[in-house]
Coordinates of C-alpha atoms in Angstrom, one line a residue:
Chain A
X1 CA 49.5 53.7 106.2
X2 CA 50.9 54.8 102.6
X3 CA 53.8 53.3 102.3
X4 CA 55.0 55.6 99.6
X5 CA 57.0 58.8 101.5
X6 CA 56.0 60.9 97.9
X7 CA 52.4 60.5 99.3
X8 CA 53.1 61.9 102.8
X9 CA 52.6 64.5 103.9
X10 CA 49.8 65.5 101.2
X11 CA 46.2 65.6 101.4
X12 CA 44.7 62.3 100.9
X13 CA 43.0 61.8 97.6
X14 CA 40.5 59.8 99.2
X15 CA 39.5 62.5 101.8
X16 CA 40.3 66.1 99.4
X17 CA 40.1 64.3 96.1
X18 CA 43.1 64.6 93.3
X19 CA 45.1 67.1 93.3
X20 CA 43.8 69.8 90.6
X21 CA 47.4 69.9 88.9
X22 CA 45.7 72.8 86.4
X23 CA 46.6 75.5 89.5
X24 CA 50.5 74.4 88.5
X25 CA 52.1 75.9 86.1
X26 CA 53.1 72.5 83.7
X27 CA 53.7 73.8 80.7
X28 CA 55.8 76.7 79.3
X29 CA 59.2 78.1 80.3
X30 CA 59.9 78.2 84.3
X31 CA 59.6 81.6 85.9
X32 CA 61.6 83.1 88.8
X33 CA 61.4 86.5 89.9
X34 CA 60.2 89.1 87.5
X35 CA 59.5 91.8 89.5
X36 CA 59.4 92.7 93.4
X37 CA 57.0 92.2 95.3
X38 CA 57.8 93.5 98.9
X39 CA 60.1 95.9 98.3
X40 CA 62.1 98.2 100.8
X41 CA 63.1 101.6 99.6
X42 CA 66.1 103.9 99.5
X43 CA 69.3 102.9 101.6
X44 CA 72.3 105.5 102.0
X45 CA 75.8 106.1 103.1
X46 CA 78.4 108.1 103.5
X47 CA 81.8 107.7 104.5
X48 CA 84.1 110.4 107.1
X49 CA 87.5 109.7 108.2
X50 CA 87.2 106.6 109.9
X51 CA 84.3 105.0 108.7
X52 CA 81.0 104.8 107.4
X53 CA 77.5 105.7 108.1
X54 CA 75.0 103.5 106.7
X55 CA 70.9 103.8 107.0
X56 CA 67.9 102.6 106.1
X57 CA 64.5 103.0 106.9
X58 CA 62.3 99.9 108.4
X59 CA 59.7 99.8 106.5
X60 CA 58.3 96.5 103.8
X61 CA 56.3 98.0 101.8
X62 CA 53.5 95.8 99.2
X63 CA 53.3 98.1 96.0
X64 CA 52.1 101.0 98.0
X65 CA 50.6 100.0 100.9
X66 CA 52.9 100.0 104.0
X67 CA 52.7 96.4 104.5
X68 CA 55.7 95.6 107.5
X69 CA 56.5 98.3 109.8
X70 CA 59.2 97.0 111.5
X71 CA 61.7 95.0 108.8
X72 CA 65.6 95.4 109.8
X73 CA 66.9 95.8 106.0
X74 CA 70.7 96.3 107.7
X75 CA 72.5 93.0 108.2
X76 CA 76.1 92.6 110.1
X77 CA 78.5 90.4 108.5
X78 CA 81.7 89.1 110.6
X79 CA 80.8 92.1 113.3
X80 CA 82.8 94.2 110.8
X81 CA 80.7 95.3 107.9
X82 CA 77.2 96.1 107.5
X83 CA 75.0 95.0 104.2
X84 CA 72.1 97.2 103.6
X85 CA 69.4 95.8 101.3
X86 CA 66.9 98.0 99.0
X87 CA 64.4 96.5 96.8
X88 CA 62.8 92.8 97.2
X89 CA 62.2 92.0 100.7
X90 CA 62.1 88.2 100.0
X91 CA 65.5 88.0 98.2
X92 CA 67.2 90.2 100.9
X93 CA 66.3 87.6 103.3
X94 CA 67.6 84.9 101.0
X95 CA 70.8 86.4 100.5
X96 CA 70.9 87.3 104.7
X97 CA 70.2 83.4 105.2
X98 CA 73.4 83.4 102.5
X99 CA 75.7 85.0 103.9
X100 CA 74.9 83.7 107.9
X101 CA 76.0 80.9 106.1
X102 CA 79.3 82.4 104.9
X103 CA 80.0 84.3 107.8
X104 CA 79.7 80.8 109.7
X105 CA 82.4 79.0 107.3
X106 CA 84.6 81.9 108.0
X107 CA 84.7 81.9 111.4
X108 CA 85.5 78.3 111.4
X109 CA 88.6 79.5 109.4
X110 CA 89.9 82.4 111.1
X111 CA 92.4 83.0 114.0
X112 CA 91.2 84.0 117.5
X113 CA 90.5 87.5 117.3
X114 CA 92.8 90.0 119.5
X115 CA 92.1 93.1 120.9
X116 CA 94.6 94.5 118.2
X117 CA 92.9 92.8 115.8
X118 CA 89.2 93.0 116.4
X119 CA 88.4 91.0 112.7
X120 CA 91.5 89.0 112.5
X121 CA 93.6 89.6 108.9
X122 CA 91.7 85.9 108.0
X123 CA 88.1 86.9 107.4
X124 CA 86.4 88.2 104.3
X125 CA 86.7 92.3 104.9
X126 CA 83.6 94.8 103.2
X127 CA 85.7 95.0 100.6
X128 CA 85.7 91.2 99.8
X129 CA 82.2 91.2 100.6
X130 CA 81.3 93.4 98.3
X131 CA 83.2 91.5 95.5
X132 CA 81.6 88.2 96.6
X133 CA 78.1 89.9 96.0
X134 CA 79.1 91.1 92.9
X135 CA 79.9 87.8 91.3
X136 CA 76.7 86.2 93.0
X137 CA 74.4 89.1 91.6
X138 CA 76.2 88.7 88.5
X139 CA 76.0 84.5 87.9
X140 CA 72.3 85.1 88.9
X141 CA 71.6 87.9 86.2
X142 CA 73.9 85.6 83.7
X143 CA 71.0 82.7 84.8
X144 CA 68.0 85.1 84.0
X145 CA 67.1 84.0 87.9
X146 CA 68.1 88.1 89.7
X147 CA 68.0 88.8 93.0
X148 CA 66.0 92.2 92.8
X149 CA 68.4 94.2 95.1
X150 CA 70.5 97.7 95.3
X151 CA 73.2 96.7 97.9
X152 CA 75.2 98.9 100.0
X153 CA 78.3 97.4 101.2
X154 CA 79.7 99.3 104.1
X155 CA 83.2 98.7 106.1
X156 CA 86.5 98.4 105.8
X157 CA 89.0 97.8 103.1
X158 CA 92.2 95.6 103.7
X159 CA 94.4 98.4 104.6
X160 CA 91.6 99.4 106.9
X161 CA 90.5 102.6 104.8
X162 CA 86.9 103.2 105.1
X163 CA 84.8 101.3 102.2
X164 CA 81.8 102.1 100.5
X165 CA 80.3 100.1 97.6
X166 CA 77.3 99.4 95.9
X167 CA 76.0 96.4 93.5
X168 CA 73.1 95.9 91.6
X169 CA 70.7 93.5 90.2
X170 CA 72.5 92.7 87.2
X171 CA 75.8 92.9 89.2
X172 CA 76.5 96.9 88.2
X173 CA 79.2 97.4 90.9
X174 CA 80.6 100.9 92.2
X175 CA 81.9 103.0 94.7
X176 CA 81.7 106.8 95.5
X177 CA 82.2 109.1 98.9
X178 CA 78.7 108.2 99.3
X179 CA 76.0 106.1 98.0
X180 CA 72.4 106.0 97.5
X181 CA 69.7 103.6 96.2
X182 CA 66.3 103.8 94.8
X183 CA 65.2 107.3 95.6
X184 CA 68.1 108.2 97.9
X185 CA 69.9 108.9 94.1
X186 CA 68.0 111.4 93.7
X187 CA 66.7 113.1 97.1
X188 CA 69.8 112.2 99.4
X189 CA 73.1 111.3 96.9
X190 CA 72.9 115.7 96.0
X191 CA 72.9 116.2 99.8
X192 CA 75.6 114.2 101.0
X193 CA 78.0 114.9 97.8
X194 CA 77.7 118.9 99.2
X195 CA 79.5 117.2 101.9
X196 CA 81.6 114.5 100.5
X197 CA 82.2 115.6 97.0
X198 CA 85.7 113.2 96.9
X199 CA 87.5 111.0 99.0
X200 CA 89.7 114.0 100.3
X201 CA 86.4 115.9 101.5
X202 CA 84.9 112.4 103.0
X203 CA 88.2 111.6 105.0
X204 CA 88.3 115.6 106.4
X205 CA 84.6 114.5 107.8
X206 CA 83.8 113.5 111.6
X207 CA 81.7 111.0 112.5
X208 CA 79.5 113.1 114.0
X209 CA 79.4 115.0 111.0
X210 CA 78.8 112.6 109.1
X211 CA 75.6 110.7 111.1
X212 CA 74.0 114.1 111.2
X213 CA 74.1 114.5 107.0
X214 CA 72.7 110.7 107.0
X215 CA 70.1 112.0 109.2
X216 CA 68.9 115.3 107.7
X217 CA 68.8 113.1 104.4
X218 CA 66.8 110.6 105.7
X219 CA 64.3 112.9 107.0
X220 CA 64.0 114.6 103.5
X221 CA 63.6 111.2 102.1
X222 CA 61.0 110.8 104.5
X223 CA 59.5 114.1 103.6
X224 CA 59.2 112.9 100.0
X225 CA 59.1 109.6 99.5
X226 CA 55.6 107.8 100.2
X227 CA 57.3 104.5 100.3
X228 CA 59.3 105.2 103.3
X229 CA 59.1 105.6 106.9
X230 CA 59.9 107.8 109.6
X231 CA 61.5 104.7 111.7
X232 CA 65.1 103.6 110.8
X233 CA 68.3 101.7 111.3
X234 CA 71.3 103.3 111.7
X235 CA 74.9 101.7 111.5
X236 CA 78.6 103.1 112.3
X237 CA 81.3 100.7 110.9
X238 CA 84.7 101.8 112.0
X239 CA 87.7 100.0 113.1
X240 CA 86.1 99.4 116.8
X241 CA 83.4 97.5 115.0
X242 CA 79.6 98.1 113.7
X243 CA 77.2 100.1 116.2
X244 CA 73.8 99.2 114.9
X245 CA 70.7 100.9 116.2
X246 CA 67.7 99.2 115.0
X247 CA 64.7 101.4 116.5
X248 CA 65.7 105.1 115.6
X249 CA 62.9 107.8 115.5
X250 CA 63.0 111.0 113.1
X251 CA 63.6 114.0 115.4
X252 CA 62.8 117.3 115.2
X253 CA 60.4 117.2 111.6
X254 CA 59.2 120.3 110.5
X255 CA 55.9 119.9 108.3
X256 CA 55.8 123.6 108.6
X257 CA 56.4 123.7 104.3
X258 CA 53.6 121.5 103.5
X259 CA 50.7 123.7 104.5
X260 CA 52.2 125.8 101.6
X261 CA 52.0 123.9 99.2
X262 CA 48.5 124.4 97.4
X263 CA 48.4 122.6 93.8
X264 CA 51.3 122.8 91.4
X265 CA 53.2 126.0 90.2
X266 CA 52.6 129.4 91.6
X267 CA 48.9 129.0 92.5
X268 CA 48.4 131.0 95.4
X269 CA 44.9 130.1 96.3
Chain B
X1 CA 42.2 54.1 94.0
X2 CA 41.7 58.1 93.9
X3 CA 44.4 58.1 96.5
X4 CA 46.9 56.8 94.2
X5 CA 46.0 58.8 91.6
X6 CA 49.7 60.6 92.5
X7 CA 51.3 57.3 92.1
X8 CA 53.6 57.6 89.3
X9 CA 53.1 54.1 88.0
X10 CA 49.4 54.6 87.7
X11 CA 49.2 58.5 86.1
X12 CA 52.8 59.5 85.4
X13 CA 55.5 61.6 87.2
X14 CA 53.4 64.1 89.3
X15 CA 54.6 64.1 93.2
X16 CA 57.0 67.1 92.9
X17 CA 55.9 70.9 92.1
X18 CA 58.9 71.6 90.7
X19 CA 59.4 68.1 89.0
X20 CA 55.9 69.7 87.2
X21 CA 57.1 68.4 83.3
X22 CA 56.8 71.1 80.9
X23 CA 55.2 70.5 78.0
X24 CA 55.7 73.2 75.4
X25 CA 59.4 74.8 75.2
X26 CA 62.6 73.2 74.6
X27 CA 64.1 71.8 78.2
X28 CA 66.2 75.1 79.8
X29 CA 64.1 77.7 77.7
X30 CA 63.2 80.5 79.5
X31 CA 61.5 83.9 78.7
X32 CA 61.2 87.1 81.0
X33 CA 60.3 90.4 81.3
X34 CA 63.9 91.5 83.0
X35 CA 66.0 93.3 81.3
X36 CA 69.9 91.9 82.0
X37 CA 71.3 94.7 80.2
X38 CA 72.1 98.3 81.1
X39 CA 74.1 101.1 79.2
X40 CA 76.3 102.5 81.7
X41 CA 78.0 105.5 79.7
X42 CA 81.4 107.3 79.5
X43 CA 83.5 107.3 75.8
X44 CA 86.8 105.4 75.4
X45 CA 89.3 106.3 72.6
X46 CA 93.2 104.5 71.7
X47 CA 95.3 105.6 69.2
X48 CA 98.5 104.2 68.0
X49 CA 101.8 106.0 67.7
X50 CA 105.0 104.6 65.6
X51 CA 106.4 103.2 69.2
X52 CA 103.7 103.9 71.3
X53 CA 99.7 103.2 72.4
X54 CA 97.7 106.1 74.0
X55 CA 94.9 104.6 75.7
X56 CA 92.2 107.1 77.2
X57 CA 88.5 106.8 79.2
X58 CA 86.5 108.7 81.3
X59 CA 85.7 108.0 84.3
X60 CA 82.9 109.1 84.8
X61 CA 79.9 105.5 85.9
X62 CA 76.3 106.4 84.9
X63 CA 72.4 105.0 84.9
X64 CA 70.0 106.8 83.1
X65 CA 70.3 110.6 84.2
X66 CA 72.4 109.6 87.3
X67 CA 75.9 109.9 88.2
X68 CA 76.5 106.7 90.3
X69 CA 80.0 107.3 90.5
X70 CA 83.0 109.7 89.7
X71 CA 85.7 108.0 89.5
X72 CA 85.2 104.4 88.0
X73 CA 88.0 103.4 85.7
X74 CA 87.3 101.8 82.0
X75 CA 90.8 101.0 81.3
X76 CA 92.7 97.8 82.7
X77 CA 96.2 96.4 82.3
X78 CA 95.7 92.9 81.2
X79 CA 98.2 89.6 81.8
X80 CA 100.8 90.8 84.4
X81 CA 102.3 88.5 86.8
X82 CA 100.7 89.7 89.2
X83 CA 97.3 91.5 90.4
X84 CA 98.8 94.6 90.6
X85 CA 99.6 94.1 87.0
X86 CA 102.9 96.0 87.4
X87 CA 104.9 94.1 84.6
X88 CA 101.8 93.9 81.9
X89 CA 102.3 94.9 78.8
X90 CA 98.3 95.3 77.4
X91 CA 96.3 97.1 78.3
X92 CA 92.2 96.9 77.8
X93 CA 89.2 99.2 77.4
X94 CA 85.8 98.8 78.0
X95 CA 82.3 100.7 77.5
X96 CA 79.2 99.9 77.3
X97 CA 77.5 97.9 80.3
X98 CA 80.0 97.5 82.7
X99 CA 79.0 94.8 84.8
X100 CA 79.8 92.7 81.4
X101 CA 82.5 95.0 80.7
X102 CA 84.2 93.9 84.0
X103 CA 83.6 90.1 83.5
X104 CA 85.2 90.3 80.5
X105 CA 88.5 91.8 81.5
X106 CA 88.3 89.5 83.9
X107 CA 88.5 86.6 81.6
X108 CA 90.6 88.0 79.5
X109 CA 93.5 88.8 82.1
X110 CA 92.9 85.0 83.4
X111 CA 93.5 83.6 80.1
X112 CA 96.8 86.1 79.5
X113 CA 98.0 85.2 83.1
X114 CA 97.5 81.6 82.2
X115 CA 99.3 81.8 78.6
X116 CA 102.7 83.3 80.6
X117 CA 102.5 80.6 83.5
X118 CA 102.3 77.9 80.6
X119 CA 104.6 79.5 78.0
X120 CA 107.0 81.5 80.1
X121 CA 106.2 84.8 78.2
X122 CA 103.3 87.4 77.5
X123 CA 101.1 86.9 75.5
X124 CA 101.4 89.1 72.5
X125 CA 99.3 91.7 71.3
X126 CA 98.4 90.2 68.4
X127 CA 97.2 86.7 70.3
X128 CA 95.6 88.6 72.9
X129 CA 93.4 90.4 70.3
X130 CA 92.3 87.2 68.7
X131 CA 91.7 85.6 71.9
X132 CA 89.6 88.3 72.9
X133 CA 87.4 88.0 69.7
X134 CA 86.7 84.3 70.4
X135 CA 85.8 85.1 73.9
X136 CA 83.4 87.6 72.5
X137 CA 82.1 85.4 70.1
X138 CA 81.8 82.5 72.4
X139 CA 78.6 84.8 73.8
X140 CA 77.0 85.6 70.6
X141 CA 73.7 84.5 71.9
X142 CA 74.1 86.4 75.0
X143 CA 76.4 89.0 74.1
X144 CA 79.0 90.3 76.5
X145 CA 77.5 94.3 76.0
X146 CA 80.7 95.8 76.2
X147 CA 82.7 97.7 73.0
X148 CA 86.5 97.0 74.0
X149 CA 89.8 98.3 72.5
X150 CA 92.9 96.3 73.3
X151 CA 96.1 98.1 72.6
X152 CA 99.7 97.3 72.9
X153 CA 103.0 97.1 70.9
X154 CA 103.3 94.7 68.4
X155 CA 106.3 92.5 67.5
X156 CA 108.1 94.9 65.7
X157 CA 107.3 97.5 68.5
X158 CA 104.9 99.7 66.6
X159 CA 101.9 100.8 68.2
X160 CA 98.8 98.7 67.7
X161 CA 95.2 99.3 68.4
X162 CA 92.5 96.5 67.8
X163 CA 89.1 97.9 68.6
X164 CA 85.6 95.0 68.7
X165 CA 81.9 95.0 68.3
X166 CA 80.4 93.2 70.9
X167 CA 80.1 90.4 69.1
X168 CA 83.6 89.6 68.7
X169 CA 84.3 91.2 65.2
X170 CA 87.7 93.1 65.1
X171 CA 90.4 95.0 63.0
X172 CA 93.5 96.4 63.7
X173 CA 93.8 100.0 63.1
X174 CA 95.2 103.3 63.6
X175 CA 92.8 104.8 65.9
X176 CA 89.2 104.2 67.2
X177 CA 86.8 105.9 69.8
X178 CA 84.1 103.7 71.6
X179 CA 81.1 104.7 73.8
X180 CA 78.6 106.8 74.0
X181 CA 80.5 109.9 72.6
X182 CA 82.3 107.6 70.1
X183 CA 80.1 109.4 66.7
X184 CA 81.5 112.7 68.4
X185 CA 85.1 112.1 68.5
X186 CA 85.8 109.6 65.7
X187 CA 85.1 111.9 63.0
X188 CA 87.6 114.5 64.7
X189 CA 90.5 111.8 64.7
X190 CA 89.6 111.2 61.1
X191 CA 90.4 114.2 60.2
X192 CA 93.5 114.7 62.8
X193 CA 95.1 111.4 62.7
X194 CA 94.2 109.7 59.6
X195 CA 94.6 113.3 58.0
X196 CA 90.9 112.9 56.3
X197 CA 89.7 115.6 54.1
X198 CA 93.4 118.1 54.5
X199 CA 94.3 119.3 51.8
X200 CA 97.3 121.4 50.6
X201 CA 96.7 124.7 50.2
X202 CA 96.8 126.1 46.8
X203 CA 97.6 122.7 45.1
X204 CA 94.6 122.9 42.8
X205 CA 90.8 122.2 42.2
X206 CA 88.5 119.5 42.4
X207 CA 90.4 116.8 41.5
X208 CA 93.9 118.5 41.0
X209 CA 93.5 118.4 45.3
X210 CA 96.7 117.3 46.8
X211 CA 96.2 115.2 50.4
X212 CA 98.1 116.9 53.2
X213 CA 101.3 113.9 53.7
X214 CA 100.3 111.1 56.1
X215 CA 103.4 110.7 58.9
X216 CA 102.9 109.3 62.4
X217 CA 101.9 112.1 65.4
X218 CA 104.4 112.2 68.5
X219 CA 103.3 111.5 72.0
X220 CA 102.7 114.8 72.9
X221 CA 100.5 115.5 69.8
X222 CA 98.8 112.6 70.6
X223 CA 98.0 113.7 74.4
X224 CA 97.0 117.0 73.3
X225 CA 94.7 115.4 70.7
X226 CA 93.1 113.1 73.3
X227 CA 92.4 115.9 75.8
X228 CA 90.9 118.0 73.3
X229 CA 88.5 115.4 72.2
X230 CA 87.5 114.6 75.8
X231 CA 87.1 117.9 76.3
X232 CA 84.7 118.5 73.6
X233 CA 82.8 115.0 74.1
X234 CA 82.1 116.2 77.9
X235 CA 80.6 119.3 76.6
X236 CA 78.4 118.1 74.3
X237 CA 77.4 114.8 75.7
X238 CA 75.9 114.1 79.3
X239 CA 77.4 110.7 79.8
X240 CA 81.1 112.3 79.4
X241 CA 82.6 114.0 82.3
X242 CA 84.3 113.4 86.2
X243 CA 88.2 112.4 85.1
X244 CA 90.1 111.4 82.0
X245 CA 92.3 108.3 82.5
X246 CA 95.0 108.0 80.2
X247 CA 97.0 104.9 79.5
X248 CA 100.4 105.2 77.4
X249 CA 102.0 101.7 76.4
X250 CA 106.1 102.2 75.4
X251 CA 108.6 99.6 75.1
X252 CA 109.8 100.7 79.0
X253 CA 106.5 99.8 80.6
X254 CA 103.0 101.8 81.3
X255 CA 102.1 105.1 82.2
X256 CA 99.3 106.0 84.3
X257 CA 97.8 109.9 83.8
X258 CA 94.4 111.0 85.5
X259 CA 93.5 114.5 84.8
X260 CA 90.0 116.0 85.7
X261 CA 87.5 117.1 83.7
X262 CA 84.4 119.4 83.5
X263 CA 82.1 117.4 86.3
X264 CA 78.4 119.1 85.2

């Protein structure tokens, strides 16, 4: 018996040898995260009058192979606002592990919750959420140690207007009608601003409306990005509270233009 | 004895993977390929009036060729009581990267909401803008990338404009534009507020030139100038655009103006 708890739980050196130490890295600066590894792609929202729509696809992907088919990449927070992760797969889940942690201490603090008051006037709101992972993204980008993340924030704000933000990995925060990340800025943010060009257009928009835009965009972004998939999560944050469907298929796809498509340009071979 | 080979009496400190001591580099060096810096767009621009500040930003948030938002203010009131900022008396732009651009005015309106809890009054312009450089310089090896123009009335209640590098190097002046479009509109408020390069008519050659008279522009010269130089800075440069926030400091408080501007 080694008496020594440093030892335990190692291989024994007389058994395996010495430890080749040369595999660890003991020399030169330390290095955290320099790029992602398994990433998730685009994330997008919207907001309509009393609420928002947030989705994502589930899909992990390892450079370009499809590596994890089935990864939630919307959390809950507090049952009242959703975060939806793009980018690293492995920080995401650090900062979900985070803010279960959060979301813990706060219930400890707040009232009982009424049926008036779903999320009593006590907890953290989206809108102090998002703050909250603004600072954190920020202090980590400040220690040259990011977490490599585009974050949607989606809820409420404190006078229970519909919220929408968006933070970065170097703690870039913002907040628009809708949002987008990754490839979503491109394919899905032109989209959804033809239906939410300003706040006055989003708040004129119903909720059905507005889960069918989030919808048709994630099937273009499916149509067009090879890092996504056609299986998604859904969420609707609205006073009530967050309905989150986690198993949602792409309906009604129509690959009808690709056989078109022959080469670049007007080739019509 | 190989299996004490990890025994740090016998070979040295070697039980902990991240305890692995680093032999080259100073202790907390660290060298990466990320990039913590980003230039998110939009121009700023403050010019001071004989009893007034105009403050003016776009609003306009971007990342490269993206628009990531439309209405995302530059300009802050700095050191009210309160976070509404309703009795401030500052007020604070920012360009450049705005995630640093928000931390700073962030500190800055701590230490100016600290200054009146200790001394019972604002701070005054003039503190304010030397408090703000040593913040600035404070990060000199990691520079807050942000090109700030405080402005505010001075103690004899003139107008007064105090425009920074990032670096912390300031001067007060007269006017100054900041931001991407800043090389588009400075030269225009050159010539229109310092009066650069006018001439009277018919006063001679060469050197025999007379200057046009220097006097100090009234407000609404000095809204119309703003616009107009917004308005050509959004036409020539893609950065520009969304919404024009105007800010104008006088000795009865702050005035808020948002007009829109060409969103292409």
């Amino acid at each position: 018996m080694d008496h020594r708890p440093q030892a335990w739980g190692r291989p024994r050196d007389d058994v395996y040898g010495a430890y080749d130490a040369s595999y660890l890295q003991n020399s030169g600066p330390k290095t955290v995260t320099q790029s992602p590894v398994v990433t998730g792609t685009s994330v997008i929202a919207i907001k309509f009058n009393e609420g928002v729509v947030i989705a994502a696809d589930n899909l992990a992907s390892y450079g370009s192979l499809a590596r994890f088919t089935d990864v939630k990449r919307l959390r809950v927070f507090l049952d009242s606002s959703v975060v939806g992760f793009g980018g690293d797969v492995s920080d995401m889940q650090f900062l979900d592990r985070h803010l279960n942690e959060l979301a813990i201490d706060e219930a400890y603090d707040a009232a009982e919750p009424t049926p008036e008051t779903p999320t009593s006037p006590g907890t953290l709101n989206a809108a102090n959420l998002h703050k909250y992972l603004q600072k954190l993204m920020y202090r980590r980008r400040n220690d040259f140690d990011p977490l490599w993340n585009q974050i949607l924030v989606a809820g409420l704000d404190a006078a229970s207007k519909p919220f929408l933000a968006s933070v970065d990995l170097r703690g870039t925060a913002f907040t628009s009608p809708s949002l987008a990340t990754g490839f979503g800025s491109a394919l899905a943010q032109p989209i959804m601003r033809k239906y939410a060009a300003t706040e006055e257009d989003a708040a004129r928009l119903t909720r059905e409306q507005a889960v069918d835009v989030v919808k048709e965009c994630m099937k273009v972004l499916f149509y067009r990005d090879a890092r996504s998939l056609d299986k998604y999560s859904i969420a609707v944050v609205t006073k009530a509270g967050v309905e989150l469907k986690e198993n949602e298929q792409l309906e009604r796809q129509s690959w009808a233009f690709a056989e078109r498509i022959k080469g670049y340009g007007t080739q019509t071979v | 004895m190989a299996m004490f080979s990890q025994n740090p009496i016998m070979n040295g400190p070697s039980y902990s993977f991240n305890d692995a001591p680093r032999v080259n580099g100073p202790e907390g060096a660290r060298q990466h390929r990320f990039d913590p810096y980003t230039d998110n767009g939009g121009s700023t621009l403050a010019i001071a009036g004989a009893d007034f500040t105009i403050m003016a930003g776009d609003t306009r948030l971007t990342s490269g060729y993206s628009i990531n938002s439309r209405h995302h203010p530059k300009l802050f009131k700095i050191g009210g009581t309160t976070a509404d900022q309703k009795d401030a008396t500052i007020v604070l732009s920012v360009v450049g990267f705005m995630a640093d651009g928000e931390a700073l005015k962030e500190r800055l309106d701590t230490i100016c909401k600290m200054y009146r809890y200790r001394h019972g009054k604002p701070m005054s312009v003039k503190a304010c803008a030397q408090r703000l450089s040593t913040i600035l310089y404070q990060k000199r090896f990691f520079p807050y990338y942000a090109y700030a123009i405080l402005g505010g009335l001075d103690e004899e209640g003139k107008g007064a404009v105090y425009s920074y590098d990032p670096v912390g190097s300031y001067e007060r002046e007269q006017c100054r534009a900041g931001g991407a479009a800043a090389s588009l509109i400075m030269p225009f408020l050159d010539n229109q507020v310092n009066f650069k390069n006018q001439y009277e008519p018919g006063s001679g050659e060469g050197h025999a030139l007379q200057e046009v008279a220097r006097r100090p522009l009234t407000r609404n010269e000095v809204e119309t100038l703003v616009k107009d130089a917004f308005d050509g800075a959004v036409e020539r440069h893609i950065e520009v655009g969304d919404g024009l926030q105007m800010m104008v400091i006088t000795s009865t408080g702050i005035e808020e103006i948002l007009l829109p501007l060409k969103k292409d």
